[in-house]
Short mmCIF file of N, CA and C in Angstrom, two decimals:
data_model
loop_
_atom_site.label_atom_id
_atom_site.label_comp_id
_atom_site.label_asym_id
_atom_site.label_seq_id
_atom_site.Cartn_x
_atom_site.Cartn_y
_atom_site.Cartn_z
N UNK A 1 13.44 -3.31 -16.36
CA UNK A 1 14.16 -3.19 -15.10
C UNK A 1 14.55 -1.73 -14.89
N UNK A 2 14.24 -1.19 -13.74
CA UNK A 2 14.57 0.20 -13.45
C UNK A 2 15.71 0.25 -12.44
N UNK A 3 16.43 1.34 -12.50
CA UNK A 3 17.53 1.53 -11.58
C UNK A 3 17.30 2.82 -10.80
N UNK A 4 17.40 2.72 -9.50
CA UNK A 4 17.14 3.91 -8.66
C UNK A 4 18.31 4.07 -7.73
N UNK A 5 18.78 5.32 -7.58
CA UNK A 5 19.85 5.61 -6.65
C UNK A 5 19.25 6.41 -5.49
N UNK A 6 19.53 5.94 -4.33
CA UNK A 6 19.07 6.62 -3.12
C UNK A 6 20.14 7.54 -2.61
N UNK A 7 19.84 8.34 -1.63
CA UNK A 7 20.74 9.35 -1.10
C UNK A 7 22.04 8.76 -0.56
N UNK A 8 21.96 7.60 0.08
CA UNK A 8 23.15 7.03 0.69
C UNK A 8 24.00 6.22 -0.30
N UNK A 9 23.74 6.39 -1.58
CA UNK A 9 24.49 5.63 -2.58
C UNK A 9 23.94 4.22 -2.76
N UNK A 10 22.89 3.86 -2.10
CA UNK A 10 22.31 2.55 -2.20
C UNK A 10 21.59 2.44 -3.55
N UNK A 11 21.97 1.43 -4.34
CA UNK A 11 21.35 1.29 -5.64
C UNK A 11 20.41 0.11 -5.62
N UNK A 12 19.23 0.35 -6.10
CA UNK A 12 18.18 -0.67 -6.05
C UNK A 12 17.67 -0.86 -7.51
N UNK A 13 17.62 -2.10 -7.95
CA UNK A 13 17.08 -2.38 -9.24
C UNK A 13 15.83 -3.23 -9.07
N UNK A 14 14.81 -2.87 -9.78
CA UNK A 14 13.58 -3.64 -9.65
C UNK A 14 12.83 -3.67 -10.96
N UNK A 15 12.03 -4.72 -11.12
CA UNK A 15 11.12 -4.85 -12.24
C UNK A 15 9.73 -4.98 -11.70
N UNK A 16 8.78 -5.12 -12.63
CA UNK A 16 7.38 -5.25 -12.18
C UNK A 16 7.12 -6.44 -11.29
N UNK A 17 7.80 -7.57 -11.62
CA UNK A 17 7.59 -8.79 -10.81
C UNK A 17 8.16 -8.54 -9.41
N UNK A 18 9.26 -7.87 -9.28
CA UNK A 18 9.86 -7.59 -7.99
C UNK A 18 8.93 -6.70 -7.14
N UNK A 19 8.33 -5.72 -7.79
CA UNK A 19 7.40 -4.83 -7.08
C UNK A 19 6.18 -5.61 -6.58
N UNK A 20 5.62 -6.50 -7.41
CA UNK A 20 4.50 -7.28 -7.00
C UNK A 20 4.86 -8.21 -5.84
N UNK A 21 6.06 -8.78 -5.90
CA UNK A 21 6.51 -9.64 -4.79
C UNK A 21 6.71 -8.85 -3.55
N UNK A 22 7.30 -7.65 -3.66
CA UNK A 22 7.51 -6.80 -2.49
C UNK A 22 6.14 -6.37 -1.89
N UNK A 23 5.19 -6.10 -2.76
CA UNK A 23 3.85 -5.73 -2.30
C UNK A 23 3.26 -6.90 -1.48
N UNK A 24 3.34 -8.08 -2.02
CA UNK A 24 2.82 -9.28 -1.30
C UNK A 24 3.51 -9.50 0.00
N UNK A 25 4.85 -9.32 0.04
CA UNK A 25 5.63 -9.48 1.25
C UNK A 25 5.20 -8.46 2.33
N UNK A 26 5.02 -7.20 1.93
CA UNK A 26 4.63 -6.16 2.89
C UNK A 26 3.28 -6.48 3.47
N UNK A 27 2.30 -6.86 2.62
CA UNK A 27 0.98 -7.21 3.10
C UNK A 27 1.01 -8.41 4.04
N UNK A 28 1.73 -9.43 3.65
CA UNK A 28 1.80 -10.64 4.46
C UNK A 28 2.44 -10.36 5.82
N UNK A 29 3.51 -9.61 5.83
CA UNK A 29 4.22 -9.28 7.08
C UNK A 29 3.33 -8.45 8.00
N UNK A 30 2.65 -7.43 7.44
CA UNK A 30 1.80 -6.58 8.27
C UNK A 30 0.60 -7.35 8.78
N UNK A 31 0.12 -8.31 7.96
CA UNK A 31 -1.01 -9.13 8.39
C UNK A 31 -0.65 -9.99 9.59
N UNK A 32 0.55 -10.56 9.57
CA UNK A 32 1.05 -11.36 10.67
C UNK A 32 1.14 -10.54 11.97
N UNK A 33 1.52 -9.25 11.85
CA UNK A 33 1.68 -8.38 12.97
C UNK A 33 0.38 -7.67 13.36
N UNK A 34 -0.72 -7.98 12.69
CA UNK A 34 -2.03 -7.29 12.88
C UNK A 34 -1.92 -5.81 12.69
N UNK A 35 -1.23 -5.38 11.63
CA UNK A 35 -1.04 -3.97 11.34
C UNK A 35 -1.74 -3.60 10.05
N UNK A 36 -2.81 -4.24 9.70
CA UNK A 36 -3.62 -3.90 8.55
C UNK A 36 -5.01 -3.37 8.97
N UNK A 37 -5.46 -2.37 8.33
CA UNK A 37 -6.82 -1.87 8.52
C UNK A 37 -7.54 -2.03 7.19
N UNK A 38 -8.52 -2.93 7.13
CA UNK A 38 -9.18 -3.27 5.86
C UNK A 38 -10.57 -2.65 5.79
N UNK A 39 -10.86 -2.03 4.64
CA UNK A 39 -12.16 -1.48 4.40
C UNK A 39 -12.14 0.04 4.38
N UNK A 40 -12.99 0.63 3.53
CA UNK A 40 -13.01 2.10 3.38
C UNK A 40 -13.46 2.74 4.67
N UNK A 41 -14.55 2.24 5.23
CA UNK A 41 -15.09 2.86 6.46
C UNK A 41 -14.07 2.75 7.61
N UNK A 42 -13.47 1.57 7.82
CA UNK A 42 -12.49 1.36 8.89
C UNK A 42 -11.28 2.26 8.69
N UNK A 43 -10.82 2.40 7.47
CA UNK A 43 -9.65 3.26 7.16
C UNK A 43 -9.98 4.71 7.46
N UNK A 44 -11.20 5.15 7.08
CA UNK A 44 -11.57 6.52 7.38
C UNK A 44 -11.65 6.77 8.85
N UNK A 45 -12.13 5.81 9.62
CA UNK A 45 -12.19 5.93 11.07
C UNK A 45 -10.79 6.11 11.70
N UNK A 46 -9.86 5.29 11.23
CA UNK A 46 -8.48 5.36 11.73
C UNK A 46 -7.87 6.72 11.39
N UNK A 47 -8.06 7.16 10.14
CA UNK A 47 -7.50 8.44 9.73
C UNK A 47 -8.18 9.63 10.45
N UNK A 48 -9.48 9.52 10.72
CA UNK A 48 -10.22 10.57 11.36
C UNK A 48 -9.76 10.75 12.83
N UNK A 49 -9.41 9.62 13.46
CA UNK A 49 -8.98 9.68 14.86
C UNK A 49 -7.53 10.11 14.99
N UNK A 50 -6.94 10.61 13.92
CA UNK A 50 -5.55 11.10 14.02
C UNK A 50 -4.50 10.05 13.84
N UNK A 51 -4.85 8.95 13.20
CA UNK A 51 -3.93 7.90 13.03
C UNK A 51 -3.00 8.05 11.83
N UNK A 52 -2.96 9.22 11.22
CA UNK A 52 -2.19 9.43 10.00
C UNK A 52 -0.69 9.20 10.28
N UNK A 53 -0.22 9.59 11.47
CA UNK A 53 1.20 9.44 11.78
C UNK A 53 1.59 7.97 11.94
N UNK A 54 0.62 7.08 12.15
CA UNK A 54 0.88 5.66 12.33
C UNK A 54 0.68 4.85 11.04
N UNK A 55 0.34 5.51 9.95
CA UNK A 55 0.06 4.83 8.70
C UNK A 55 1.28 4.90 7.77
N UNK A 56 1.70 3.78 7.28
CA UNK A 56 2.87 3.73 6.39
C UNK A 56 2.47 3.78 4.92
N UNK A 57 1.45 2.99 4.52
CA UNK A 57 0.96 3.00 3.13
C UNK A 57 -0.55 2.97 3.18
N UNK A 58 -1.13 3.50 2.12
CA UNK A 58 -2.57 3.35 1.89
C UNK A 58 -2.72 2.69 0.53
N UNK A 59 -3.43 1.57 0.50
CA UNK A 59 -3.65 0.84 -0.73
C UNK A 59 -5.10 1.03 -1.17
N UNK A 60 -5.25 1.54 -2.34
CA UNK A 60 -6.57 1.78 -2.91
C UNK A 60 -6.77 0.98 -4.19
N UNK A 61 -8.00 0.50 -4.39
CA UNK A 61 -8.33 -0.27 -5.58
C UNK A 61 -8.94 0.69 -6.59
N UNK A 62 -8.44 0.59 -7.84
CA UNK A 62 -9.04 1.33 -8.93
C UNK A 62 -10.40 0.71 -9.21
N UNK A 63 -11.46 1.45 -8.97
CA UNK A 63 -12.81 0.87 -9.07
C UNK A 63 -13.64 1.61 -10.10
N UNK A 64 -14.58 0.89 -10.72
CA UNK A 64 -15.51 1.47 -11.67
C UNK A 64 -16.79 1.88 -10.99
N UNK A 65 -16.96 1.46 -9.71
CA UNK A 65 -18.15 1.78 -8.95
C UNK A 65 -18.07 3.25 -8.46
N UNK A 66 -18.99 4.08 -8.88
CA UNK A 66 -18.93 5.50 -8.51
C UNK A 66 -18.90 5.76 -6.99
N UNK A 67 -19.66 5.01 -6.25
CA UNK A 67 -19.68 5.22 -4.77
C UNK A 67 -18.32 4.94 -4.15
N UNK A 68 -17.74 3.82 -4.52
CA UNK A 68 -16.41 3.51 -3.99
C UNK A 68 -15.36 4.49 -4.52
N UNK A 69 -15.52 4.92 -5.74
CA UNK A 69 -14.55 5.87 -6.31
C UNK A 69 -14.53 7.17 -5.51
N UNK A 70 -15.69 7.65 -5.08
CA UNK A 70 -15.77 8.89 -4.30
C UNK A 70 -15.08 8.71 -2.97
N UNK A 71 -15.36 7.63 -2.26
CA UNK A 71 -14.71 7.44 -0.99
C UNK A 71 -13.22 7.26 -1.14
N UNK A 72 -12.79 6.49 -2.15
CA UNK A 72 -11.34 6.29 -2.37
C UNK A 72 -10.65 7.63 -2.74
N UNK A 73 -11.30 8.47 -3.49
CA UNK A 73 -10.75 9.77 -3.82
C UNK A 73 -10.55 10.64 -2.58
N UNK A 74 -11.52 10.61 -1.69
CA UNK A 74 -11.44 11.37 -0.44
C UNK A 74 -10.30 10.85 0.40
N UNK A 75 -10.19 9.59 0.56
CA UNK A 75 -9.09 8.98 1.31
C UNK A 75 -7.75 9.30 0.69
N UNK A 76 -7.69 9.22 -0.64
CA UNK A 76 -6.44 9.49 -1.32
C UNK A 76 -6.03 10.97 -1.09
N UNK A 77 -6.99 11.88 -1.16
CA UNK A 77 -6.69 13.29 -0.93
C UNK A 77 -6.17 13.52 0.50
N UNK A 78 -6.82 12.86 1.46
CA UNK A 78 -6.35 12.99 2.84
C UNK A 78 -4.94 12.46 2.98
N UNK A 79 -4.67 11.30 2.38
CA UNK A 79 -3.35 10.71 2.47
C UNK A 79 -2.29 11.62 1.84
N UNK A 80 -2.58 12.19 0.70
CA UNK A 80 -1.64 13.06 0.06
C UNK A 80 -1.36 14.30 0.90
N UNK A 81 -2.42 14.83 1.51
CA UNK A 81 -2.30 15.99 2.41
C UNK A 81 -1.42 15.67 3.62
N UNK A 82 -1.48 14.42 4.09
CA UNK A 82 -0.71 14.03 5.25
C UNK A 82 0.53 13.25 4.97
N UNK A 83 0.96 13.27 3.71
CA UNK A 83 2.19 12.60 3.22
C UNK A 83 2.22 11.10 3.53
N UNK A 84 1.09 10.49 3.32
CA UNK A 84 1.03 9.02 3.41
C UNK A 84 1.09 8.49 1.96
N UNK A 85 2.00 7.53 1.80
CA UNK A 85 2.18 7.00 0.43
C UNK A 85 0.99 6.16 0.03
N UNK A 86 0.53 6.40 -1.23
CA UNK A 86 -0.65 5.74 -1.75
C UNK A 86 -0.24 4.80 -2.89
N UNK A 87 -0.71 3.55 -2.80
CA UNK A 87 -0.49 2.58 -3.82
C UNK A 87 -1.83 2.24 -4.46
N UNK A 88 -1.98 2.36 -5.72
CA UNK A 88 -3.24 1.98 -6.40
C UNK A 88 -3.05 0.64 -7.05
N UNK A 89 -4.01 -0.27 -6.79
CA UNK A 89 -3.92 -1.63 -7.39
C UNK A 89 -5.12 -1.88 -8.26
N UNK A 90 -5.04 -2.93 -9.06
CA UNK A 90 -6.09 -3.20 -10.04
C UNK A 90 -7.18 -4.17 -9.59
N UNK A 91 -6.98 -4.89 -8.53
CA UNK A 91 -7.97 -5.92 -8.19
C UNK A 91 -8.31 -5.92 -6.67
N UNK A 92 -9.58 -5.59 -6.41
CA UNK A 92 -10.02 -5.63 -5.02
C UNK A 92 -10.15 -7.05 -4.50
N UNK A 93 -10.49 -7.97 -5.36
CA UNK A 93 -10.59 -9.38 -4.95
C UNK A 93 -9.24 -9.92 -4.51
N UNK A 94 -8.21 -9.68 -5.30
CA UNK A 94 -6.88 -10.17 -4.96
C UNK A 94 -6.39 -9.49 -3.69
N UNK A 95 -6.60 -8.17 -3.60
CA UNK A 95 -6.19 -7.46 -2.37
C UNK A 95 -6.87 -8.02 -1.16
N UNK A 96 -8.18 -8.29 -1.26
CA UNK A 96 -8.92 -8.83 -0.15
C UNK A 96 -8.38 -10.20 0.24
N UNK A 97 -8.10 -11.06 -0.71
CA UNK A 97 -7.56 -12.38 -0.41
C UNK A 97 -6.20 -12.28 0.27
N UNK A 98 -5.37 -11.30 -0.13
CA UNK A 98 -4.06 -11.13 0.46
C UNK A 98 -4.15 -10.58 1.90
N UNK A 99 -5.12 -9.68 2.11
CA UNK A 99 -5.20 -8.98 3.37
C UNK A 99 -6.09 -9.63 4.42
N UNK A 100 -7.14 -10.25 4.00
CA UNK A 100 -8.14 -10.73 4.93
C UNK A 100 -8.93 -11.90 4.33
N UNK A 101 -8.61 -13.09 4.78
CA UNK A 101 -9.34 -14.27 4.22
C UNK A 101 -10.66 -14.56 4.92
N UNK A 102 -11.00 -13.79 5.94
CA UNK A 102 -12.16 -14.12 6.74
C UNK A 102 -13.45 -13.39 6.31
N UNK A 103 -13.38 -12.63 5.23
CA UNK A 103 -14.55 -11.84 4.85
C UNK A 103 -15.04 -12.19 3.44
N UNK A 104 -16.32 -11.93 3.24
CA UNK A 104 -16.84 -12.11 1.86
C UNK A 104 -16.92 -10.79 1.11
N UNK A 105 -16.72 -9.69 1.83
CA UNK A 105 -16.69 -8.39 1.18
C UNK A 105 -15.42 -8.10 0.47
N UNK A 106 -15.44 -7.33 -0.57
CA UNK A 106 -14.25 -6.93 -1.28
C UNK A 106 -13.77 -5.61 -0.68
N UNK A 107 -12.50 -5.55 -0.25
CA UNK A 107 -11.96 -4.33 0.32
C UNK A 107 -11.46 -3.40 -0.81
N UNK A 108 -11.85 -2.15 -0.73
CA UNK A 108 -11.37 -1.18 -1.70
C UNK A 108 -10.28 -0.25 -1.12
N UNK A 109 -10.00 -0.41 0.17
CA UNK A 109 -8.97 0.33 0.80
C UNK A 109 -8.35 -0.51 1.92
N UNK A 110 -7.04 -0.49 2.01
CA UNK A 110 -6.32 -1.15 3.09
C UNK A 110 -5.19 -0.23 3.55
N UNK A 111 -5.15 0.01 4.84
CA UNK A 111 -4.04 0.80 5.39
C UNK A 111 -3.01 -0.15 5.99
N UNK A 112 -1.75 0.11 5.73
CA UNK A 112 -0.66 -0.63 6.34
C UNK A 112 -0.07 0.28 7.40
N UNK A 113 -0.23 -0.10 8.65
CA UNK A 113 0.26 0.75 9.73
C UNK A 113 1.75 0.56 9.93
N UNK A 114 2.39 1.57 10.50
CA UNK A 114 3.82 1.51 10.76
C UNK A 114 4.11 0.41 11.71
N UNK A 115 5.23 -0.34 11.54
CA UNK A 115 5.49 -1.46 12.45
C UNK A 115 5.79 -0.98 13.83
N UNK A 116 5.36 -1.80 14.81
CA UNK A 116 5.61 -1.50 16.17
C UNK A 116 6.80 -2.29 16.73
N UNK A 117 7.35 -3.13 15.90
CA UNK A 117 8.49 -3.97 16.32
C UNK A 117 9.52 -3.96 15.19
N UNK A 118 10.68 -4.50 15.47
CA UNK A 118 11.73 -4.58 14.47
C UNK A 118 11.31 -5.54 13.35
N UNK A 119 11.65 -5.19 12.14
CA UNK A 119 11.25 -5.99 10.97
C UNK A 119 12.40 -6.89 10.51
N UNK A 120 12.02 -7.96 9.86
CA UNK A 120 12.99 -8.85 9.25
C UNK A 120 13.64 -8.13 8.10
N UNK A 121 14.81 -8.57 7.69
CA UNK A 121 15.52 -7.94 6.58
C UNK A 121 14.74 -7.96 5.28
N UNK A 122 14.08 -9.09 5.02
CA UNK A 122 13.31 -9.21 3.78
C UNK A 122 12.15 -8.21 3.75
N UNK A 123 11.48 -8.03 4.86
CA UNK A 123 10.40 -7.10 4.95
C UNK A 123 10.87 -5.67 4.75
N UNK A 124 12.02 -5.29 5.37
CA UNK A 124 12.53 -3.97 5.21
C UNK A 124 12.89 -3.70 3.76
N UNK A 125 13.54 -4.69 3.10
CA UNK A 125 13.86 -4.51 1.69
C UNK A 125 12.62 -4.39 0.84
N UNK A 126 11.58 -5.15 1.12
CA UNK A 126 10.31 -5.07 0.38
C UNK A 126 9.69 -3.66 0.56
N UNK A 127 9.76 -3.10 1.75
CA UNK A 127 9.22 -1.74 2.01
C UNK A 127 10.03 -0.71 1.24
N UNK A 128 11.36 -0.89 1.17
CA UNK A 128 12.18 0.01 0.41
C UNK A 128 11.86 -0.03 -1.09
N UNK A 129 11.62 -1.25 -1.60
CA UNK A 129 11.29 -1.41 -3.02
C UNK A 129 9.99 -0.67 -3.27
N UNK A 130 8.96 -0.88 -2.43
CA UNK A 130 7.69 -0.19 -2.65
C UNK A 130 7.82 1.31 -2.54
N UNK A 131 8.60 1.77 -1.57
CA UNK A 131 8.82 3.24 -1.43
C UNK A 131 9.49 3.83 -2.69
N UNK A 132 10.43 3.12 -3.23
CA UNK A 132 11.12 3.60 -4.44
C UNK A 132 10.17 3.55 -5.64
N UNK A 133 9.38 2.51 -5.72
CA UNK A 133 8.39 2.39 -6.81
C UNK A 133 7.42 3.57 -6.75
N UNK A 134 6.93 3.86 -5.57
CA UNK A 134 5.95 4.97 -5.46
C UNK A 134 6.58 6.30 -5.73
N UNK A 135 7.84 6.46 -5.38
CA UNK A 135 8.53 7.73 -5.55
C UNK A 135 8.76 7.99 -7.08
N UNK A 136 8.96 6.95 -7.84
CA UNK A 136 9.36 7.10 -9.23
C UNK A 136 8.26 6.74 -10.24
N UNK A 137 7.06 6.47 -9.79
CA UNK A 137 6.02 6.06 -10.69
C UNK A 137 5.19 7.31 -11.10
N UNK A 138 4.40 7.14 -12.15
CA UNK A 138 3.45 8.16 -12.50
C UNK A 138 2.33 8.21 -11.51
N UNK A 139 1.68 9.35 -11.33
CA UNK A 139 0.61 9.49 -10.38
C UNK A 139 -0.54 8.59 -10.69
N UNK A 140 -0.87 8.43 -11.91
CA UNK A 140 -2.05 7.61 -12.29
C UNK A 140 -1.76 6.14 -12.50
N UNK A 141 -0.52 5.70 -12.31
CA UNK A 141 -0.23 4.29 -12.56
C UNK A 141 -0.87 3.37 -11.51
N UNK A 142 -1.24 2.18 -11.97
CA UNK A 142 -1.91 1.21 -11.15
C UNK A 142 -1.08 -0.07 -11.16
N UNK A 143 -0.75 -0.56 -9.94
CA UNK A 143 0.02 -1.78 -9.81
C UNK A 143 -0.85 -2.99 -10.08
N UNK A 144 -0.45 -3.85 -11.04
CA UNK A 144 -1.26 -5.04 -11.32
C UNK A 144 -0.88 -6.15 -10.33
N UNK A 145 -1.86 -6.55 -9.53
CA UNK A 145 -1.60 -7.59 -8.52
C UNK A 145 -2.38 -8.88 -8.85
N UNK A 146 -3.26 -8.83 -9.84
CA UNK A 146 -4.08 -9.98 -10.15
C UNK A 146 -3.38 -10.89 -11.16
#
């Protein structure tokens, strides 16, 4: 269990299970609002068209496939340059099932766009947990979602 203090004195405690649950809540909520961009090519198109200011998180899968690794590295570099938070996960299959049940392809990149409407309390808290996790994690750490 980790303890994090934010600027406003807000104290947040979380463990690995809490972060995985928050991750699932954020994906589910964004999916309901149609604020997910799934796929490396689609994500690159959104970022290329100047959509960086509308992206809240970029989720990348740690892959052993060299081709996907190159594309994901380029997207990660772009996100870091534009101050987009990057979450690395261990399973493309699990990410694909959470984000998009209508495809047979495995997604190696998913963008979560900034909400266009007010969020429920649970979703806001989940986003805060993920933001704190990303702020305090090691750069090379990978979130286990499988």
